[in-house]
Each structure stands twice: as C-alpha cells, then as structure tokens.
Amino acid sequence: LTVRHSLLLVFVVQVEFFADIIHSVLEAFYALAQAAHQFRNLLAAEKKQHDKGDDEYLTGAYILQKK
C-alpha cells in the first residue's frame, strides 16, 4: 500500500467509526422517545378513567337534582 492508500483507509475507518457512534446515539434517542410516548399514553388513559368516574358522579347528581 502506498501512503495515499493508507491515509484513505484510515479516513474511511474513522468515518465508519463516527457513523456507528451517531447511529447508536440516534437509536438511544428513538428508544427514549418511544418510552416517553408510552408513558404519555399511560397518563392519558389514567386521566380518561378518572374523568369517566367524574362523569358518572355528575350524572347521578343531575338525576337527584331533577327529582
């Protein structure tokens, strides 16, 4: 190998190394985003369940008031 080829090989290896690091970081951010999305869905479901209980309570109060 010539010096030029050796330098090119080193450059390619470095680019691949940094591309792997960037890929790993992006995968970690994606996993974090997915976890946040699932957590947000869980909170929304709990709020909806809590709100449903409020609706049932208010419906009963409305019926009692009409009598």
PDB file of C-alpha atoms in Angstrom:
ATOM      1  CA  LEU A   1       0.000   0.000   0.000  1.00  0.00           C
ATOM      2  CA  THR A   2       1.107   3.482  -0.701  1.00  0.00           C
ATOM      3  CA  VAL A   3       0.933   6.330   1.768  1.00  0.00           C
ATOM      4  CA  ARG A   4      -2.061   7.759  -0.071  1.00  0.00           C
ATOM      5  CA  HIS A   5      -3.939   4.461   0.186  1.00  0.00           C
ATOM      6  CA  SER A   6      -3.044   4.141   3.858  1.00  0.00           C
ATOM      7  CA  LEU A   7      -4.366   7.621   4.601  1.00  0.00           C
ATOM      8  CA  LEU A   8      -7.550   6.886   2.674  1.00  0.00           C
ATOM      9  CA  LEU A   9      -8.048   3.661   4.618  1.00  0.00           C
ATOM     10  CA  VAL A  10      -7.564   5.469   7.941  1.00  0.00           C
ATOM     11  CA  PHE A  11     -10.074   8.133   6.854  1.00  0.00           C
ATOM     12  CA  VAL A  12     -12.664   5.516   5.861  1.00  0.00           C
ATOM     13  CA  VAL A  13     -12.241   3.680   9.168  1.00  0.00           C
ATOM     14  CA  GLN A  14     -12.685   6.941  11.088  1.00  0.00           C
ATOM     15  CA  VAL A  15     -15.822   7.837   9.121  1.00  0.00           C
ATOM     16  CA  GLU A  16     -17.288   4.396   9.789  1.00  0.00           C
ATOM     17  CA  PHE A  17     -16.442   4.730  13.483  1.00  0.00           C
ATOM     18  CA  PHE A  18     -18.184   8.102  13.807  1.00  0.00           C
ATOM     19  CA  ALA A  19     -21.133   6.864  11.749  1.00  0.00           C
ATOM     20  CA  ASP A  20     -21.535   3.972  14.207  1.00  0.00           C
ATOM     21  CA  ILE A  21     -21.441   6.375  17.150  1.00  0.00           C
ATOM     22  CA  ILE A  22     -24.045   8.656  15.555  1.00  0.00           C
ATOM     23  CA  HIS A  23     -26.218   5.650  14.750  1.00  0.00           C
ATOM     24  CA  SER A  24     -26.040   4.451  18.355  1.00  0.00           C
ATOM     25  CA  VAL A  25     -26.933   7.891  19.704  1.00  0.00           C
ATOM     26  CA  LEU A  26     -29.902   8.146  17.336  1.00  0.00           C
ATOM     27  CA  GLU A  27     -31.116   4.699  18.393  1.00  0.00           C
ATOM     28  CA  ALA A  28     -30.903   5.760  22.043  1.00  0.00           C
ATOM     29  CA  PHE A  29     -32.922   8.929  21.349  1.00  0.00           C
ATOM     30  CA  TYR A  30     -35.501   6.875  19.445  1.00  0.00           C
ATOM     31  CA  ALA A  31     -35.855   4.431  22.345  1.00  0.00           C
ATOM     32  CA  LEU A  32     -36.224   7.351  24.759  1.00  0.00           C
ATOM     33  CA  ALA A  33     -38.888   8.929  22.555  1.00  0.00           C
ATOM     34  CA  GLN A  34     -40.789   5.633  22.404  1.00  0.00           C
ATOM     35  CA  ALA A  35     -40.676   5.298  26.195  1.00  0.00           C
ATOM     36  CA  ALA A  36     -41.915   8.872  26.632  1.00  0.00           C
ATOM     37  CA  HIS A  37     -44.733   8.188  24.170  1.00  0.00           C
ATOM     38  CA  GLN A  38     -45.828   5.091  26.085  1.00  0.00           C
ATOM     39  CA  PHE A  39     -45.676   6.980  29.386  1.00  0.00           C
ATOM     40  CA  ARG A  40     -47.779   9.792  27.914  1.00  0.00           C
ATOM     41  CA  ASN A  41     -50.356   7.230  26.725  1.00  0.00           C
ATOM     42  CA  LEU A  42     -50.467   5.712  30.208  1.00  0.00           C
ATOM     43  CA  LEU A  43     -51.086   9.101  31.806  1.00  0.00           C
ATOM     44  CA  ALA A  44     -53.803   9.891  29.272  1.00  0.00           C
ATOM     45  CA  ALA A  45     -55.538   6.570  29.952  1.00  0.00           C
ATOM     46  CA  GLU A  46     -55.444   7.165  33.708  1.00  0.00           C
ATOM     47  CA  LYS A  47     -56.829  10.690  33.255  1.00  0.00           C
ATOM     48  CA  LYS A  48     -59.586   9.399  30.997  1.00  0.00           C
ATOM     49  CA  GLN A  49     -60.507   6.734  33.556  1.00  0.00           C
ATOM     50  CA  HIS A  50     -60.543   9.367  36.318  1.00  0.00           C
ATOM     51  CA  ASP A  51     -62.680  11.707  34.175  1.00  0.00           C
ATOM     52  CA  LYS A  52     -65.138   8.874  33.483  1.00  0.00           C
ATOM     53  CA  GLY A  53     -65.641   8.473  37.231  1.00  0.00           C
ATOM     54  CA  ASP A  54     -66.351  12.219  37.474  1.00  0.00           C
ATOM     55  CA  ASP A  55     -68.911  11.956  34.668  1.00  0.00           C
ATOM     56  CA  GLU A  56     -70.704   9.111  36.417  1.00  0.00           C
ATOM     57  CA  TYR A  57     -70.770  11.095  39.664  1.00  0.00           C
ATOM     58  CA  LEU A  58     -72.141  14.189  37.918  1.00  0.00           C
ATOM     59  CA  THR A  59     -74.795  12.171  36.062  1.00  0.00           C
ATOM     60  CA  GLY A  60     -76.038  10.802  39.368  1.00  0.00           C
ATOM     61  CA  ALA A  61     -76.085  14.298  40.880  1.00  0.00           C
ATOM     62  CA  TYR A  62     -78.043  15.625  37.905  1.00  0.00           C
ATOM     63  CA  ILE A  63     -80.663  12.877  38.271  1.00  0.00           C
ATOM     64  CA  LEU A  64     -81.039  13.590  42.002  1.00  0.00           C
ATOM     65  CA  GLN A  65     -81.443  17.299  41.290  1.00  0.00           C
ATOM     66  CA  LYS A  66     -84.252  16.714  38.748  1.00  0.00           C
ATOM     67  CA  LYS A  67     -86.393  14.776  41.258  1.00  0.00           C
TER      68      LYS A  67
END
